[in-house]
Tab-separated table of C-alpha atoms and ligand atoms in Angstrom:
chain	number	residue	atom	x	y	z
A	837	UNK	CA	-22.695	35.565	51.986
A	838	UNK	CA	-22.669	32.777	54.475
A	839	UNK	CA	-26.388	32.366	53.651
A	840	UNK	CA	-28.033	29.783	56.230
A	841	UNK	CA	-24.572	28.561	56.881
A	842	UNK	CA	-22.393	29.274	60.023
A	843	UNK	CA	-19.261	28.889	58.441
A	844	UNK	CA	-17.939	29.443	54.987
A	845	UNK	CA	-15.632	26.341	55.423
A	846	UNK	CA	-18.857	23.918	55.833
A	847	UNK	CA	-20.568	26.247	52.932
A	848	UNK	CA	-17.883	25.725	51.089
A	849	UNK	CA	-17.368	22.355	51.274
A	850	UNK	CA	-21.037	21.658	50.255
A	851	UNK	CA	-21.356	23.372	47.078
A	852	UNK	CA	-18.593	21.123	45.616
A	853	UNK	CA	-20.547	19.070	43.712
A	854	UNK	CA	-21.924	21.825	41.889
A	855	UNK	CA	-18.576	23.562	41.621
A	856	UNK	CA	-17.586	20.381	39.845
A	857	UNK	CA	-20.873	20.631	37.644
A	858	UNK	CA	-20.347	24.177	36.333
A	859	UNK	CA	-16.831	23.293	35.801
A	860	UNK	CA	-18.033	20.599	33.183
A	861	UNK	CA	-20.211	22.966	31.632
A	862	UNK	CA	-17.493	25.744	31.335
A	863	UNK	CA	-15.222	23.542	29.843
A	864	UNK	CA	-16.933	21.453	27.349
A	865	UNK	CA	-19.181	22.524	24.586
A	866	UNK	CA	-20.999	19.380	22.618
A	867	UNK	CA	-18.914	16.658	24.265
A	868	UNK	CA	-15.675	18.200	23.202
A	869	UNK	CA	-13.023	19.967	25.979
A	870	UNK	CA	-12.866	23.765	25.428
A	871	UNK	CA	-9.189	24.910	25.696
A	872	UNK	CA	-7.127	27.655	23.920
A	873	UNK	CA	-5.758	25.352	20.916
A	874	UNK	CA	-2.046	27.928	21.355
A	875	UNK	CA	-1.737	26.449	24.975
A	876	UNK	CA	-2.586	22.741	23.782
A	877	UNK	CA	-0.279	22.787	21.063
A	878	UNK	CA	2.695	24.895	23.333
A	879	UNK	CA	2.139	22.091	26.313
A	880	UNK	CA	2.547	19.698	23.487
A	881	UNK	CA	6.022	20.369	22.581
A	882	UNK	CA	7.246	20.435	25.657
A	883	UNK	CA	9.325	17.240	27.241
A	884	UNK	CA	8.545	18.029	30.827
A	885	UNK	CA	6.153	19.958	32.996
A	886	UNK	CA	7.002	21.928	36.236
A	887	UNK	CA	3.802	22.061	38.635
A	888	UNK	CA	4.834	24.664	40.793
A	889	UNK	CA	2.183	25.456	43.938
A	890	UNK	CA	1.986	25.745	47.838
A	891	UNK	CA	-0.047	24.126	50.640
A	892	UNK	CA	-3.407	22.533	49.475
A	893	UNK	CA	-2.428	23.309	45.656
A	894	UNK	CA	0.550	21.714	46.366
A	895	UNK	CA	-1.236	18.749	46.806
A	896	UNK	CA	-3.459	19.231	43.758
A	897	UNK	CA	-0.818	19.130	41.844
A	898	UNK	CA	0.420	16.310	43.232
A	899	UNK	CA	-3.285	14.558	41.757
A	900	UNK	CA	-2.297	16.385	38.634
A	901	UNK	CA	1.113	15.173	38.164
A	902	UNK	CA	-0.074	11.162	38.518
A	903	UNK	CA	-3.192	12.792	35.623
A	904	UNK	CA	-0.851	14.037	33.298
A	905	UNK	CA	1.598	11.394	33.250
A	906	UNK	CA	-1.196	8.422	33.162
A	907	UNK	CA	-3.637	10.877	30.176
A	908	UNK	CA	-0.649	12.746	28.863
A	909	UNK	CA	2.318	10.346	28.953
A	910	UNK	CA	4.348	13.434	29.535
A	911	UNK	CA	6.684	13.588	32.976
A	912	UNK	CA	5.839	16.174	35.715
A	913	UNK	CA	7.576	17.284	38.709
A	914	UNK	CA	5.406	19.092	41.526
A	915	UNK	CA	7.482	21.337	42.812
A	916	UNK	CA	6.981	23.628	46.985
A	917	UNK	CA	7.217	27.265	45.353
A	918	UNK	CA	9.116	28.244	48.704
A	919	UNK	CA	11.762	25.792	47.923
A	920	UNK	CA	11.374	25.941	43.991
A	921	UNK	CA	11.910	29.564	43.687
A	922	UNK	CA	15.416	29.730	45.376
A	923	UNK	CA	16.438	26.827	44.417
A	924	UNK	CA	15.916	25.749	40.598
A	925	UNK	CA	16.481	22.492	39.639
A	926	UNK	CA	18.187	21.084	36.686
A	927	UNK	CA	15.338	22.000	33.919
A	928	UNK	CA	14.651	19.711	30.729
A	929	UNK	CA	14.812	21.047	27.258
A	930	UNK	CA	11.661	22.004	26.398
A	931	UNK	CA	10.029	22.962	30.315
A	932	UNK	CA	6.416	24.304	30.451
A	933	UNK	CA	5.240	25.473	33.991
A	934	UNK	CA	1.769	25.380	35.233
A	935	UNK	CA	1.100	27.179	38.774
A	936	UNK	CA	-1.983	26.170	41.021
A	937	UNK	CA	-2.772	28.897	43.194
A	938	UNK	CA	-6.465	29.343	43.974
A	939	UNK	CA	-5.763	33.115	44.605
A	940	UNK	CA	-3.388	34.100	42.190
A	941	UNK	CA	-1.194	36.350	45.063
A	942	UNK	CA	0.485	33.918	46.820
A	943	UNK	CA	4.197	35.221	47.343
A	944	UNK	CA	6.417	32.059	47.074
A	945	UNK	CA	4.257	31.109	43.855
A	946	UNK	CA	4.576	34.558	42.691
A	947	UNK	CA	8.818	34.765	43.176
A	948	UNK	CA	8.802	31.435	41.344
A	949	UNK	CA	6.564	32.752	38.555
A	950	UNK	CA	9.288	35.803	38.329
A	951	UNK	CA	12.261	33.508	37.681
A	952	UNK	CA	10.618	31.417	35.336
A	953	UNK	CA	9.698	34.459	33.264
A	954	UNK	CA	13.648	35.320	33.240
A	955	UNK	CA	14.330	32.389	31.605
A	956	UNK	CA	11.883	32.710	29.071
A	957	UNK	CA	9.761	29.432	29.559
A	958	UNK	CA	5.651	29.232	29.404
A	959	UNK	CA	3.696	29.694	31.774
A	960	UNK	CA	0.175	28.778	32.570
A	961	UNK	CA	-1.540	29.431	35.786
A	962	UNK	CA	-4.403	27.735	37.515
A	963	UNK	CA	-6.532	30.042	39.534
A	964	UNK	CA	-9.556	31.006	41.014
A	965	UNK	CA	-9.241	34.352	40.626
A	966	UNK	CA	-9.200	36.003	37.046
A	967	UNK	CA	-6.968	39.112	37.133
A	968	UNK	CA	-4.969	38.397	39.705
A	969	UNK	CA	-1.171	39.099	39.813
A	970	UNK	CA	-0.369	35.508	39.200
A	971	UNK	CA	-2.853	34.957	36.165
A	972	UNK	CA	-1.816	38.416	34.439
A	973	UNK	CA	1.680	37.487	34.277
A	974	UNK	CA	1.301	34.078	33.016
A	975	UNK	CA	0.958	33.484	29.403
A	976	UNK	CA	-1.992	31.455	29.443
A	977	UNK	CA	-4.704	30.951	32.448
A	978	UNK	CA	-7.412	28.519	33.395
A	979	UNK	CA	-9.701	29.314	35.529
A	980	UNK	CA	-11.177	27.091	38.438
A	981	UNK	CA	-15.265	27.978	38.282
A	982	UNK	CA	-15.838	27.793	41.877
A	983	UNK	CA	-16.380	31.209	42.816
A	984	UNK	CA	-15.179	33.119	45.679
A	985	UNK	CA	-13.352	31.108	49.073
A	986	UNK	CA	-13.718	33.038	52.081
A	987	UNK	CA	-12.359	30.482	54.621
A	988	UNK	CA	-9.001	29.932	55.593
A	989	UNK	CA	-8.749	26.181	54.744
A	990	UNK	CA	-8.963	25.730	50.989
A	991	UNK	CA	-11.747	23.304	50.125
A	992	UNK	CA	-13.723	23.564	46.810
A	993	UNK	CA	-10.144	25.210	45.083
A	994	UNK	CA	-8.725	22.020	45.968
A	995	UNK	CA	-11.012	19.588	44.155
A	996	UNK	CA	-11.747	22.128	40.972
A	997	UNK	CA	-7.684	22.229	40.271
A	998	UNK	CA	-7.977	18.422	40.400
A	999	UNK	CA	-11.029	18.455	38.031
A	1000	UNK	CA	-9.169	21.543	35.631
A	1001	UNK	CA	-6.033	19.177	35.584
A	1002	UNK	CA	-8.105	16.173	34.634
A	1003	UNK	CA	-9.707	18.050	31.914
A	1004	UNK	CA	-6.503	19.583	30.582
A	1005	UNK	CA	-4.795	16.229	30.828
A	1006	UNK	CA	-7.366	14.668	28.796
A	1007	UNK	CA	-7.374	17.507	26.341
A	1008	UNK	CA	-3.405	17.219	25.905
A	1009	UNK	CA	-3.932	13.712	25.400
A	1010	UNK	CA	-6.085	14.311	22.236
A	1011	UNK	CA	-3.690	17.510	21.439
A	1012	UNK	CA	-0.607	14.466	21.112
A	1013	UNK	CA	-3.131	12.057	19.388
A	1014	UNK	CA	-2.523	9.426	21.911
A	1015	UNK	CA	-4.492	6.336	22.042
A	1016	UNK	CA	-4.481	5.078	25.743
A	1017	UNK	CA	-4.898	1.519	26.747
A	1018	UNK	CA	-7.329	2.714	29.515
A	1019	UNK	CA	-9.439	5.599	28.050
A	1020	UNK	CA	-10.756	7.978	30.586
A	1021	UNK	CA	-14.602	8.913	30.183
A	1022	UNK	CA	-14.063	12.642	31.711
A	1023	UNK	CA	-16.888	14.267	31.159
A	1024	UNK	CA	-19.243	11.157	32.848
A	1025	UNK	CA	-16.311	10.453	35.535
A	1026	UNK	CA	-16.691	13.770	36.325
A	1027	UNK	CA	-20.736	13.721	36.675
A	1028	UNK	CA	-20.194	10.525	38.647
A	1029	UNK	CA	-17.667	12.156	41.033
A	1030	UNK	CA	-20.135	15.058	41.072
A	1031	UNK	CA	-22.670	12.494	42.560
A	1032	UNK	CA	-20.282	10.301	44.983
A	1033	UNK	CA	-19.744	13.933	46.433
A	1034	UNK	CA	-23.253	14.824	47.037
A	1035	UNK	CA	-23.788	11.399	48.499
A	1036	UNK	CA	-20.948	12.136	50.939
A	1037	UNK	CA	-21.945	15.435	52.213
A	1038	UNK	CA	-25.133	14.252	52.536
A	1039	UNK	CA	-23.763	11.800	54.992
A	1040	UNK	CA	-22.337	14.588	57.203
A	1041	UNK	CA	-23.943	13.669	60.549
A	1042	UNK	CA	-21.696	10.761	59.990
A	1043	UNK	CA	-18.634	12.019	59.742
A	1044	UNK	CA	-19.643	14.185	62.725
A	1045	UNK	CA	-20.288	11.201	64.802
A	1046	UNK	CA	-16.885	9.698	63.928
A	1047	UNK	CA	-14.724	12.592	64.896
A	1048	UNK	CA	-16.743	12.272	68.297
A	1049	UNK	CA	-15.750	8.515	68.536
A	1050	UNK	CA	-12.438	9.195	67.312
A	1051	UNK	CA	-11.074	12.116	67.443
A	1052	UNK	CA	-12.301	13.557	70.971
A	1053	UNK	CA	-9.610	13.185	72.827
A	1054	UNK	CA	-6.700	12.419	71.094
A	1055	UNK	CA	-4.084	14.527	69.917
A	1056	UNK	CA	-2.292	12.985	67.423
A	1057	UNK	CA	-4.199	11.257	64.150
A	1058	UNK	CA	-2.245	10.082	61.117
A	1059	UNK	CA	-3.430	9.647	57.563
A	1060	UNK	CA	-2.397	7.184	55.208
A	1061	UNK	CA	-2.219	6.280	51.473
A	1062	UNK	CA	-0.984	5.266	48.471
A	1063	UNK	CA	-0.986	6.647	45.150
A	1064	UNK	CA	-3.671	9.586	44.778
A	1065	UNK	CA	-4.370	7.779	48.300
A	1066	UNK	CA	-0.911	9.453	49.622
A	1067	UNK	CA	-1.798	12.682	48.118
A	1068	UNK	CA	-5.069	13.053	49.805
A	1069	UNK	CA	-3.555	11.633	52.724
A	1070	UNK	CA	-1.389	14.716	52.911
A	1071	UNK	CA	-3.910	17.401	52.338
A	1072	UNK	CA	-6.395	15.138	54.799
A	1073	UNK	CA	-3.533	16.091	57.331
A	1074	UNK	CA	-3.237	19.889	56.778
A	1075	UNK	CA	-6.868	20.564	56.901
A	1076	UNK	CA	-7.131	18.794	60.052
A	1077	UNK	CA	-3.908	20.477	61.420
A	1078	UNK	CA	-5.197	23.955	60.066
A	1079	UNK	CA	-8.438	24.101	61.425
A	1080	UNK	CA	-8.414	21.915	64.698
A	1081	UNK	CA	-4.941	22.441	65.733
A	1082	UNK	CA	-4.823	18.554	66.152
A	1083	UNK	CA	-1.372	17.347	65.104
A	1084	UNK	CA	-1.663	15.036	62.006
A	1085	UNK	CA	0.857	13.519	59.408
A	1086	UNK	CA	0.339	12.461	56.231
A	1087	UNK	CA	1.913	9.103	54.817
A	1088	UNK	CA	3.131	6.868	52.190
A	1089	UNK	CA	1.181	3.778	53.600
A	1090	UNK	CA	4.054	1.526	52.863
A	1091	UNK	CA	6.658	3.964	54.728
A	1092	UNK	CA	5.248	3.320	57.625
A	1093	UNK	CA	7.289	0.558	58.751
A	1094	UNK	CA	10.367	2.302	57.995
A	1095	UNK	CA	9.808	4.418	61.113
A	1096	UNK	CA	6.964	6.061	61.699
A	1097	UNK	CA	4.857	3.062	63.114
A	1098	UNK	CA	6.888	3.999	66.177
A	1099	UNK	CA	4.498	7.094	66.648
A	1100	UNK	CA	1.677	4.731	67.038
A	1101	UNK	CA	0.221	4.251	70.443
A	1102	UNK	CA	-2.819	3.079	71.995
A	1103	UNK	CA	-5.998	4.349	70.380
A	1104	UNK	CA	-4.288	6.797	67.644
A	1105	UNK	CA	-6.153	7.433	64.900
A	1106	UNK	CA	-5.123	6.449	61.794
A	1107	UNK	CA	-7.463	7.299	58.715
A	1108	UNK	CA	-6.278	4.917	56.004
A	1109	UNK	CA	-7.366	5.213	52.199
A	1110	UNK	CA	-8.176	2.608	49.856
A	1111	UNK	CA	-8.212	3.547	46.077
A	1112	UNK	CA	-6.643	1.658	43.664
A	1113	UNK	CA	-7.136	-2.075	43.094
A	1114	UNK	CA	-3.336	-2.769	42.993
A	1115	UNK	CA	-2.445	-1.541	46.263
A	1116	UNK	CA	-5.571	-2.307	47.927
A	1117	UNK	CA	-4.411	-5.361	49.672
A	1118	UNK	CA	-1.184	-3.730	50.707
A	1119	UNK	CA	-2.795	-1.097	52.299
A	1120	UNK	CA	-5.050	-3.748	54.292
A	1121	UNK	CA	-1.737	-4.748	55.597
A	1122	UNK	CA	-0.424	-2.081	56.280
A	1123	UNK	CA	-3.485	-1.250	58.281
A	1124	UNK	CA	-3.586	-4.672	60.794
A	1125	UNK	CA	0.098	-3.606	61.313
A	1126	UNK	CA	-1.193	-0.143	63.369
A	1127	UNK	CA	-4.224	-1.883	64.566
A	1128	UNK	CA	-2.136	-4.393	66.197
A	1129	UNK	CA	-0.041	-1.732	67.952
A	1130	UNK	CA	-3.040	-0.193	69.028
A	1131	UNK	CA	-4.402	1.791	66.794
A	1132	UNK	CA	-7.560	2.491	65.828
A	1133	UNK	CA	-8.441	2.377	61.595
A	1134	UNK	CA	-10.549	4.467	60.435
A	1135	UNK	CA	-10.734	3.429	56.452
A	1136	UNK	CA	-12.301	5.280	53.400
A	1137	UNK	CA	-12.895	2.583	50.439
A	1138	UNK	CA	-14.420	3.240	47.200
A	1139	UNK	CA	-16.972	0.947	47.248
A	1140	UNK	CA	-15.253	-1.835	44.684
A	1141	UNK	CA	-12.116	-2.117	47.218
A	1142	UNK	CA	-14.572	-2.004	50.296
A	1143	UNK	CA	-14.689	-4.248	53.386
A	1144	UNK	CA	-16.949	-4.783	55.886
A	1145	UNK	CA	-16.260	-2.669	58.837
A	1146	UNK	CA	-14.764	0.640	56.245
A	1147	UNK	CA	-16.412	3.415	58.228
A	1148	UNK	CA	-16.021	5.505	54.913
A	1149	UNK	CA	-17.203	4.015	51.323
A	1150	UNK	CA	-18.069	6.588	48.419
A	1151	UNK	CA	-19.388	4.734	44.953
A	1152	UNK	CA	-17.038	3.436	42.362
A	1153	UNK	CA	-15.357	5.687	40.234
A	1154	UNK	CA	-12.251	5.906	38.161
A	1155	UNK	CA	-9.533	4.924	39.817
A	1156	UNK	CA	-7.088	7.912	38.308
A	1157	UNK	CA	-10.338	10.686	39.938
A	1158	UNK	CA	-11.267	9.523	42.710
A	1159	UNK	CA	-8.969	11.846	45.195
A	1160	UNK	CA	-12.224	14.155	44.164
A	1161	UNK	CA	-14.553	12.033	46.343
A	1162	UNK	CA	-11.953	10.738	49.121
A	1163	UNK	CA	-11.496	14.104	50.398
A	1164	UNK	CA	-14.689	15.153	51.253
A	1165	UNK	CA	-15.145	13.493	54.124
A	1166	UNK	CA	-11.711	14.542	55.273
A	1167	UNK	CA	-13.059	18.114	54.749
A	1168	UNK	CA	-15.607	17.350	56.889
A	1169	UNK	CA	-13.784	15.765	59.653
A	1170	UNK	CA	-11.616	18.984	60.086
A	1171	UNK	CA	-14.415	21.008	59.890
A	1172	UNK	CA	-16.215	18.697	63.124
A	1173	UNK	CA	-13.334	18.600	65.065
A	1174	UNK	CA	-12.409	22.312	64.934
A	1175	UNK	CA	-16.137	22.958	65.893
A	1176	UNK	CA	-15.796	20.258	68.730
A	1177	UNK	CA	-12.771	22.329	69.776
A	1178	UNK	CA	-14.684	25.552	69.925
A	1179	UNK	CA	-12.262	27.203	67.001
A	1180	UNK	CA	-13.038	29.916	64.856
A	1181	UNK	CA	-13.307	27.661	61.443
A	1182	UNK	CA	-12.918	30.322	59.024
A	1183	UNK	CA	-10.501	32.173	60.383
A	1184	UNK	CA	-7.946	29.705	61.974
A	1185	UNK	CA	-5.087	31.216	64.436
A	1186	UNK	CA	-2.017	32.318	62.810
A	1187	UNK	CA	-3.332	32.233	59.164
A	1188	UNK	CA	-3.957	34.594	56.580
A	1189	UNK	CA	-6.207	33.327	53.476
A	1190	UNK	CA	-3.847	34.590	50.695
A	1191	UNK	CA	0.035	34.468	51.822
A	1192	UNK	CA	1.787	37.524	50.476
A	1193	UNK	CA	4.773	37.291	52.481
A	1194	UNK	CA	8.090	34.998	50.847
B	457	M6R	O1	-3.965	30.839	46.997
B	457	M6R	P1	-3.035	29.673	46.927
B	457	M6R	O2	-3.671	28.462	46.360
B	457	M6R	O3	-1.748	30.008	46.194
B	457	M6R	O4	-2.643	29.376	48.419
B	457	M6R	C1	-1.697	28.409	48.749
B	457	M6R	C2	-1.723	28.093	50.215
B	457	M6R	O5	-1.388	29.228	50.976
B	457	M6R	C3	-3.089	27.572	50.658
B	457	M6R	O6	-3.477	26.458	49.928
B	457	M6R	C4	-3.063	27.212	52.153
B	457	M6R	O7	-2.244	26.104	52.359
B	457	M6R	C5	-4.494	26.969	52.657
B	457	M6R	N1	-4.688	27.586	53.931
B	457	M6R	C6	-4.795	25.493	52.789
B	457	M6R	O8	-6.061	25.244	53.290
C-alpha cells in the first residue's frame, strides 16, 4: 500500500536507502559476498559478458558494464534487447549473458533470452521478481531485494541492479583472484551510499523548489555527463520525459559541441553531473560553454568535485558507485515536475509497467 504516501513513485523513491540496506544484508554473511559458487566460477570462464536489458535497466547496465570491467577486468557490452534480439552481434568465444529486468516479463528481454538459449550460452537474470518468466528460464538468478514497484517509472529497481552488479562484480573479482590497484570497500561504500541517499531525500523540498525555478516553464531540459555521469544522465532524461512529458536528452558532456549545443537557447536547462575527478574539470567546461549560450546549469557534485554555486552536492563516495546517489535527486525532480504539471505520477500516459508486447 501507498501508506501515508500519495504516490508510489515518491514512496518508492524514499525507501531506497533501505532497499540498498537489506540488499547488503541479503548478500553478505560475516563480511563475505553470498553468491552461488557454480555461477562465480561459470562467469569466470567466460571472455566476454552480454548485458542485455531495456529502458531504465538498460541504463543499469550501462553502471554495470563500467563495474565489471573496472572490479572484474572482464569486457561487457550492454546491449537494447529490442535491437539485440533481432539482430545478434558477432559473439566472443566463451559469452555469458546477464539480463536486468526488474520484472522478469518484459517481451524484447524475453525474445532475446529465447535466442540465447538456442545457442546454448548461460544465462543469468537480474530481477525483482522471483518466478517470473525471465528468471525461470535463466540458468542462474539474482534477485534485487527491493520489493514490489507499483509505479510506472522504475526507481528503487534501478539503483538495487546497480548495487547487485557492484556486489557480483566484486565477488567475480575474488572468484578470478584478482588483486586491483584500487580495491573497492563494497560492503562500507554501499552503507555510505545508503547514507548520501537518505541525506538527499531528506533534502526533497529542495529539489522541489528547483524544478519551480527551473523547470516551470520550459520545455526542453538536457542532462549531461560523463562516465557513470553519462549513464545517469540518460536515465535522468527518461524519468523526466516519462513522468512530466517534458522533452529531455541525455548526453555525453563532451559531445556536446559536436552538435547538440545548437539546441541550446535562452534559459534551457541543462542538469550537468560531476563525478569523477578526471573529468571534473572538463565537465566545468563544458558547462560555461551552455551557460554562455544561455543556458542555465543546474550541477550535481559529489562533494570532493564541488563548487560553490552546485545546486546539488551528495557526500563523497567511491567514484566507480556513486551513480547510486546522483540519481536521486533526478528521481525527485521528475517526480516535482510531473506533480507541477498536474500528471498522474504512477500511471503516466501511454505506459504500461511491465512491456509484454515485442
Ligand atoms: O521490467 P523491466 O526492467 O524489464 O522493464 C524495462 C523497461 O520497460 C522499464 O525500465 C521502463 O523503461 C520503465 N518505465 C522506466 O521507468
Amino acid at each position: 500500500s501507498k501508506g501515508t504516501y500519495d504516490s508510489y513513485m515518491l514512496k518508492e523513491i524514499d525507501e531506497q536507502p533501505a532497499v540498498l540496506r537489506r540488499i547488503v544484508q541479503k548478500y553478505f554473511s560475516d563480511d563475505r559476498i553470498q553468491i552461488d559458487s557454480e555461477l562465480l566460477h561459470e562467469l569466470a570462464q567466460a571472455d566476454r559478458i552480454y548485458i542485455v536489458a531495456a529502458g531504465t535497466s538498460y541504463h543499469a547496465g550501462l553502471v554495470g558494464k563500467n563495474l565489471l570491467e573496472q572490479l572484474a577486468q572482464i569486457p561487457v557490452e550492454v546491449e537494447l534487447a529490442s535491437e539485440f534480439g533481432y539482430h545478434l552481434p558477432q559473439l566472443s568465444k566463451h559469452p555469458f549473458f546477464i539480463f536486468l529486468s526488474q520484472s522478469g516479463e518484459t517481451a524484447d528481454s524475453r525474445q532475446a533470452l529465447v535466442q540465447i538459449k538456442d545457442l546454448h550460452y548461460p544465462i543469468l537474470t537480474l530481477t525483482n521478481v522471483p518466478n517470473s518468466t525471465l528468471a525461470r528460464e535463466a540458468d542462474y538468478t539474482l534477485l534485487l531485494h527491493a520489493g514490489p514497484e507499483i509505479a510506472v517509472a522504475s526507481t528503487k529497481a534501478y539503483t538495487a541492479q546497480i548495487a547487485v552488479q557492484v556486489i557480483l562484480a566484486q565477488a567475480l573479482s575474488q572468484e578470478k583472484e584478482l588483486t586491483p590497484s584500487k580495491p573497492l570497500a563494497v560492503q562500507q561504500q554501499l552503507g555510505l551510499a545508503a547514507n548520501a541517499m537518505q541525506s538527499l531525500v531528506d533534502a526533497k523540498e529542495e529539489i522541489q523548489a528547483l524544478v519551480q525555478k527551473y523547470f516551470s516553464k520550459q520545455e526542453t531540459v538536457f542532462f549531461i555527463g560523463r562516465g557513470n555521469g553519462y549513464a545517469v544522465a540518460l536515465e535522468a532524461a527518461l524519468k523526466l520525459k516519462e513522468v512530466s512529458y517534458i522533452h529531455a536528452e541525455g548526453f555525453a558532456a563532451g559531445e556536446l559541441k559536436h552538435g547538440t549545443i545548437a539546441l541550446i537557447e535562452e534559459q534551457t536547462p541543462v542538469v550537468a553531473f560531476i563525478l569523477e575527478g578526471q573529468t571534473a574539470a572538463h565537465t566545468r567546461g563544458n558547462i560555461r560553454e551552455v551557460v554562455s549560450r544561455g543556458a542555465q546549469a543546474i550541477v550535481v557534485s559529489q562533494r570532493q568535485f564541488s563548487q560553490k554555486g552546485d545546486q546539488i552536492i551528495f557526500a563523497n563516495l567511491d567514484e566507480r558507485i556513486n551513480a547510486l546517489a546522483a540519481i536521486v535527486p533526478m528521481q525527485l525532480l521528475a517526480y516535482y515536475a510531473a506533480l507541477e504539471r498536474g500528471n498522474d505520477v504512477d500511471q503516466p500516459r501511454n505506459l504500461a509497467k511491465s512491456v509484454t508486447v515485442e
